Short mmCIF file of C-alpha atoms and ligand atoms in Angstrom, two decimals:
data_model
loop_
_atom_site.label_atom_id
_atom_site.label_comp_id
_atom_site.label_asym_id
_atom_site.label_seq_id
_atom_site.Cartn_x
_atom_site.Cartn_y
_atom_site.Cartn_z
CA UNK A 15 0.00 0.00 0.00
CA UNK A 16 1.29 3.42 -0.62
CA UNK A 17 0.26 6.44 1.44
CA UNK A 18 0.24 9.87 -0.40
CA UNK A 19 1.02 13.08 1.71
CA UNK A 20 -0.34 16.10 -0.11
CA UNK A 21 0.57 19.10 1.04
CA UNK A 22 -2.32 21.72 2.04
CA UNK A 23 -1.83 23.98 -1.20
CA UNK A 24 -3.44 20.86 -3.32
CA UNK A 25 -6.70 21.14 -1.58
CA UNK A 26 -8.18 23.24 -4.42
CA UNK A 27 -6.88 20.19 -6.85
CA UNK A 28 -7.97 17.03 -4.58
CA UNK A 29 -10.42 14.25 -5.31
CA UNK A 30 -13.35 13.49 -3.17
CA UNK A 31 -11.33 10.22 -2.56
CA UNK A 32 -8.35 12.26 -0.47
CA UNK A 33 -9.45 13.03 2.79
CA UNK A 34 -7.03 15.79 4.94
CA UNK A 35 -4.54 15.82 2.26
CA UNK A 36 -3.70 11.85 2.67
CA UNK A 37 -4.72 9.15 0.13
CA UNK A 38 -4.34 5.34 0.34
CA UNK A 39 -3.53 4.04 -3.03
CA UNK A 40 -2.93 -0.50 -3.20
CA UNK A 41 0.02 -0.96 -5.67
CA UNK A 42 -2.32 -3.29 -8.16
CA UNK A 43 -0.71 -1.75 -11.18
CA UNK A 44 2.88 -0.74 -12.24
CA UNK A 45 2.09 2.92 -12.51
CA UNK A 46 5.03 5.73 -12.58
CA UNK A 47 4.62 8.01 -9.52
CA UNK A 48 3.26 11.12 -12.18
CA UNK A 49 0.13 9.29 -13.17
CA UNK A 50 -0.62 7.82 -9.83
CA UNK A 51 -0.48 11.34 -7.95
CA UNK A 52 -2.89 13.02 -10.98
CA UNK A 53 -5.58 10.09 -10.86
CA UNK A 54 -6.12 12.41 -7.45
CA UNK A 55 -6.59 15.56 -9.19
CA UNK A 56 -3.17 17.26 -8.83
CA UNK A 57 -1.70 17.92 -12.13
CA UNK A 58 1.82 17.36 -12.91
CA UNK A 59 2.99 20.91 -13.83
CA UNK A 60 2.02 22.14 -9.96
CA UNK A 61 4.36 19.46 -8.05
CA UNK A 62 7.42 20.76 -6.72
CA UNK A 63 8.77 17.88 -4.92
CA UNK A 64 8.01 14.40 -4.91
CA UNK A 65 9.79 12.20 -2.06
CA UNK A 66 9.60 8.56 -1.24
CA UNK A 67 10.34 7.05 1.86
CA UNK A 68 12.41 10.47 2.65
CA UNK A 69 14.34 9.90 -0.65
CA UNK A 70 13.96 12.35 -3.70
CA UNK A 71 12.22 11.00 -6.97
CA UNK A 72 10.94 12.11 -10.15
CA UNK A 73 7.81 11.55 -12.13
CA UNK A 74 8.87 8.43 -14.21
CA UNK A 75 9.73 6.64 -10.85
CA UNK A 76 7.27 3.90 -9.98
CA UNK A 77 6.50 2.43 -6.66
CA UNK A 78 7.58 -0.96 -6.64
CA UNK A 79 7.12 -1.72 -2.64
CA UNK A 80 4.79 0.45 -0.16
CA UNK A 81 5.57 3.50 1.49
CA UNK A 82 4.95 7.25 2.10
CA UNK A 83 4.89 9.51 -1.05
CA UNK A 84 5.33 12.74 -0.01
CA UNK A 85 3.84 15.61 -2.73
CA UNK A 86 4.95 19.60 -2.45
CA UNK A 87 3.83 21.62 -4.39
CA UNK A 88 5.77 24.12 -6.89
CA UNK A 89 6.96 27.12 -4.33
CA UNK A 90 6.82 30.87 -6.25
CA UNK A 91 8.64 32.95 -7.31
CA UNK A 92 8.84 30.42 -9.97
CA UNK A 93 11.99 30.68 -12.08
CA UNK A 94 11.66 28.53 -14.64
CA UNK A 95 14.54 29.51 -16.44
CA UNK A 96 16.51 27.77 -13.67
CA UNK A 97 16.70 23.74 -13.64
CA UNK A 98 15.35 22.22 -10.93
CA UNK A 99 15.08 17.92 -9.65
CA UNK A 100 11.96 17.35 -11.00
CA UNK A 101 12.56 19.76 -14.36
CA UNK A 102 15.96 19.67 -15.10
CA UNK A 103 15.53 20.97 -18.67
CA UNK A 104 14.80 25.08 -17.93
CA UNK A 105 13.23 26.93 -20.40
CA UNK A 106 15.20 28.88 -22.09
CA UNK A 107 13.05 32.16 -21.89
CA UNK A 108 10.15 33.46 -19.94
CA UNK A 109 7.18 32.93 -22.78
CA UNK A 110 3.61 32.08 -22.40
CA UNK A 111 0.58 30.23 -24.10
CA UNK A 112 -2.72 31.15 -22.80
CA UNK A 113 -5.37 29.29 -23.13
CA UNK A 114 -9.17 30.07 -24.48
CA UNK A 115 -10.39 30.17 -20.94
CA UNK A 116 -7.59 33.12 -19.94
CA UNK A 117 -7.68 34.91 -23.17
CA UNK A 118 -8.37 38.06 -21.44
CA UNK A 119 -5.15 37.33 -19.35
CA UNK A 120 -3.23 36.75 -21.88
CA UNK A 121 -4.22 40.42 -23.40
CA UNK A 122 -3.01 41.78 -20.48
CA UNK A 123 0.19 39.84 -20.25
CA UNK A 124 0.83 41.25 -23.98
CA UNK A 125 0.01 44.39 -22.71
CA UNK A 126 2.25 43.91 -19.95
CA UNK A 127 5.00 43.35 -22.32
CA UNK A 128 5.14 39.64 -22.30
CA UNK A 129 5.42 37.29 -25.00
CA UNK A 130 1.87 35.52 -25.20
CA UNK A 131 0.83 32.90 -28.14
CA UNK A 132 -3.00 32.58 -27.98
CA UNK A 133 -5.74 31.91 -30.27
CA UNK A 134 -9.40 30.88 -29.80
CA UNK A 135 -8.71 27.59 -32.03
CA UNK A 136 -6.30 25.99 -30.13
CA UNK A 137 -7.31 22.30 -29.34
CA UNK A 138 -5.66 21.05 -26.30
CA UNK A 139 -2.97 18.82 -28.30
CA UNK A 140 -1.69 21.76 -30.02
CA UNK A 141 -1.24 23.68 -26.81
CA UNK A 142 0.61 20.97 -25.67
CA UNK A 143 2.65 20.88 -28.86
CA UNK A 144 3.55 24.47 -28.90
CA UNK A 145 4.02 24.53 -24.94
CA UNK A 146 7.13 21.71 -26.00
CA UNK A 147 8.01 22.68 -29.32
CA UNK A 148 8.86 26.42 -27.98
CA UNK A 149 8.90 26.11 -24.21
CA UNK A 150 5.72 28.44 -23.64
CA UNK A 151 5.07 28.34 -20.17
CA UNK A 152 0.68 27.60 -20.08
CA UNK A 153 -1.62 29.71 -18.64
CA UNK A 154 -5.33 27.89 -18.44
CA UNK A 155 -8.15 27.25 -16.06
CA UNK A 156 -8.44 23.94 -17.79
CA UNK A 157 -6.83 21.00 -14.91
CA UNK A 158 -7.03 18.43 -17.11
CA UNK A 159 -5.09 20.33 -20.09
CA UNK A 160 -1.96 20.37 -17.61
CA UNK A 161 -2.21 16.70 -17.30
CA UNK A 162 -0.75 16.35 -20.74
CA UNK A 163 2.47 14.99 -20.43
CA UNK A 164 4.26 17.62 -23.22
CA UNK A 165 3.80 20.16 -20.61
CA UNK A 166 6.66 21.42 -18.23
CA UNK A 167 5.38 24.58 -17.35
CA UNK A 168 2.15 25.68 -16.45
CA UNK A 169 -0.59 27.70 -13.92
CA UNK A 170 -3.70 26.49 -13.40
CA UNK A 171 -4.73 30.20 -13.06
CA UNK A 172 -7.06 29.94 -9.84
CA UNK A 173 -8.65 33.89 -9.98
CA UNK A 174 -11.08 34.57 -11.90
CA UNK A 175 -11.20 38.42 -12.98
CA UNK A 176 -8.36 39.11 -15.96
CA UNK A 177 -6.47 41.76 -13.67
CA UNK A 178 -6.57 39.85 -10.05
CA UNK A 179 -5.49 36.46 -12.92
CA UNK A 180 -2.35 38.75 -13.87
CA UNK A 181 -1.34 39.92 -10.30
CA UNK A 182 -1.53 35.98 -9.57
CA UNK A 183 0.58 35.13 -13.05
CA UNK A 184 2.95 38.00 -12.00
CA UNK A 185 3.44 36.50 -8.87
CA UNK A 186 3.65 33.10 -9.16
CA UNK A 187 6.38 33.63 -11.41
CA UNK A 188 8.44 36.36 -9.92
CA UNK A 189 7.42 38.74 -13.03
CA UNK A 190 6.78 42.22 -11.44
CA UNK A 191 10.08 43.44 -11.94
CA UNK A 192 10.07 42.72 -16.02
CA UNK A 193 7.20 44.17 -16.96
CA UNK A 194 7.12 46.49 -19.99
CA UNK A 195 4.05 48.24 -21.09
CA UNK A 196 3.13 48.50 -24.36
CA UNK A 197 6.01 47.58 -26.26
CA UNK A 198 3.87 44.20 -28.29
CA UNK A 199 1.18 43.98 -30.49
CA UNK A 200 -2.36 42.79 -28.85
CA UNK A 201 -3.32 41.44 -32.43
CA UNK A 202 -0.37 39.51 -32.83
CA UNK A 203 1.83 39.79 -29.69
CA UNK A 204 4.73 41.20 -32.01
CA UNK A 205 7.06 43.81 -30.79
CA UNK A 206 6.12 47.51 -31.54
CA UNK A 207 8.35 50.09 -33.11
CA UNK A 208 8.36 53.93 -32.88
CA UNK A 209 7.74 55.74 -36.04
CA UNK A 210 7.46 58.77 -37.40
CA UNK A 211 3.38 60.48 -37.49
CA UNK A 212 4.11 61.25 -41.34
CA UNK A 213 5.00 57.00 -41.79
CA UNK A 214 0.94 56.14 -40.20
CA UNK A 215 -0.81 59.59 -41.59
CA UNK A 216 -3.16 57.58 -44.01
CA UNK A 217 -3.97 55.51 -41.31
CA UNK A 218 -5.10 57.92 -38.69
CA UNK A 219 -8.52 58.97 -38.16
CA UNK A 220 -8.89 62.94 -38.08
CA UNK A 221 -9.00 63.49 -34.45
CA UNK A 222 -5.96 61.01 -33.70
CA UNK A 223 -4.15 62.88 -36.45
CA UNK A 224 -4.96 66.83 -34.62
CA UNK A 225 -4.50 65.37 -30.91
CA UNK A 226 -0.96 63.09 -30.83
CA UNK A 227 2.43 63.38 -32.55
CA UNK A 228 4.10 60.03 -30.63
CA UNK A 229 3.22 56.49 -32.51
CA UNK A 230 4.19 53.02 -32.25
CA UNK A 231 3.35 50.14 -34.80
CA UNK A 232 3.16 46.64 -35.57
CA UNK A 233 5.33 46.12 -38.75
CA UNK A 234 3.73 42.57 -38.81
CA UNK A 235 0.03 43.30 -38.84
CA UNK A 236 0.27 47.20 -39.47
CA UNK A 237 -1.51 48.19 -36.46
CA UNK A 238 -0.74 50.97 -34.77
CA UNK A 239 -0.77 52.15 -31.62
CA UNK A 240 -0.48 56.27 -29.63
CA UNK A 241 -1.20 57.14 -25.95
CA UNK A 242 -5.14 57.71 -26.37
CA UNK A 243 -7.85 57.68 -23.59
CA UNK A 244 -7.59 53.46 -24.11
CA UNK A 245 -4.53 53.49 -23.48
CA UNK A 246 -4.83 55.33 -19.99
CA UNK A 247 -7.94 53.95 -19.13
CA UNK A 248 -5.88 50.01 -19.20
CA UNK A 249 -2.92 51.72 -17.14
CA UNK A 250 -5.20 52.99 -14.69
CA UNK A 251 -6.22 49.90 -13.83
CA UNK A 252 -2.99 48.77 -14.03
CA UNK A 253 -2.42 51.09 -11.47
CA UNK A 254 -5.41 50.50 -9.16
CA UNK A 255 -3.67 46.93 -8.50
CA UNK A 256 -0.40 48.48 -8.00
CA UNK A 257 1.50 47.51 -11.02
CA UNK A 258 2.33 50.97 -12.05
CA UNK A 259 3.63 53.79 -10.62
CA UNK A 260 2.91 57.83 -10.75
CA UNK A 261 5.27 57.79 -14.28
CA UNK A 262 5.43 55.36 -16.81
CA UNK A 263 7.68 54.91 -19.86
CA UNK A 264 6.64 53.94 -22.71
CA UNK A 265 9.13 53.31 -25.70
CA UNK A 266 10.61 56.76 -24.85
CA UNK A 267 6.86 58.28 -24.50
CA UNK A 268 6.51 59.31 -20.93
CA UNK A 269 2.66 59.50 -19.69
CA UNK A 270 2.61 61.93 -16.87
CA UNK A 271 -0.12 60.88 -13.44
CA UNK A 272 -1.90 63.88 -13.02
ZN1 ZN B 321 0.53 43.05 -34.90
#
């Protein structure tokens, strides 16, 4: 018989089977340790530590004799760019995927300045393919998603409105000291550069042409972007939750806080 130990954190993730964190699980089947610990709920991508019979293992080990599996789970600020027992592979940059449940996080994590993939389409087997293929980091409400054995990285974002979702991305991950507003694309999460008003003047609508001077575009999409009442409205929020300051700047634009 093996006993499972889950720590407290994987209450929100536990089966009605667990009761106070402890499961009893009969060895029947040759099963490595990964698959046994999510048939109770608790997907891979949130462990932190797995250790049997006060011994360190990883997922692939399987329990061949009874014991005490302890589970931790993964302790933020998560650097994932640093290898670690269980993931000794790091990624080699901070990049996300967001799933269709978070899309509205993922907006804001563009907006933020980080590099997002998303896209309504997405089945779950291509998430899991890009996640590997690029080492995106995924960002989903979706449990069973981060089950998928491609996937090394991950949140199972627990909030549930887009700007308390980014504090808890932000956090989880150690991420409030890289943010950089407003330097990708929301359409197509590509980096923005600054040019000149005479470069966009075809494609600015009278007003935006009489009231700013200072633009940024997309040179993959076209799209372009300039400090209008948007703009300020999305940092004021930003701001509400204390991610910004009284000055930001923006790819050499400063917007005062009046
Ligand atoms: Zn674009």
């Amino acid at each position: 018989m093996l006993i499972i130990e889950f720590e407290k954190s994987f209450d929100f993730f536990l089966s009605k089977k667990v009761s106070h964190g402890r499961a009893l699980c009969p060895l029947d089947r040759k099963a490595g340790v990964k698959d046994i610990v999510e048939s109770y709920g608790v997907p891979h991508t949130e462990i932190g530590s797995l250790v049997f019979n006060r011994r360190p293992v990883d997922f692939s080990f399987v329990c061949l004799t009874g014991g005490i599996l302890s589970v931790g789970a993964v302790q933020p600020p998560f650097d994932v760019c640093s290898p670690s027992f269980l993931r000794p592979h790091p990624a080699c940059a901070v990049r996300f995927i967001a799933d269709v449940n978070v899309m509205r996080l993922g907006r804001l994590m563009i907006l933020a300045g980080f590099d997002v993939c998303s896209s309504s389409s997405y089945e779950d087997a291509q998430i899991a393919d890009i996640a590997e293929q690029e080492s995106r980091i995924v960002l989903t409400r979706d449990t069973r998603l981060l089950m998928r054995k491609k996937i090394t990285f991950a949140r199972r974002i627990r909030a549930q409105e887009p700007y308390a979702q980014l504090m808890e991305t932000l956090s989880f991950f150690g991420l409030k000291g890289a943010l950089s507003f407003f330097t990708r694309c929301t359409r197509c999460n590509t980096l923005l550069q600054p040019v000149t008003k005479a470069a966009v003047l075809p494609l600015l609508e009278p007003k935006t042409r009489r009231y700013y001077n200072e633009f940024l575009q997309c040179l993959r999409c076209g799209q372009v972007y300039w400090p209008g009442s948007h703009r300020d409205h999305l940092l004021e929020k930003m701001r509400a939750v204390g991610l910004v300051t009284d000055k930001v700047e923006i790819n050499g634009i400063k917007s005062d806080w009046k």
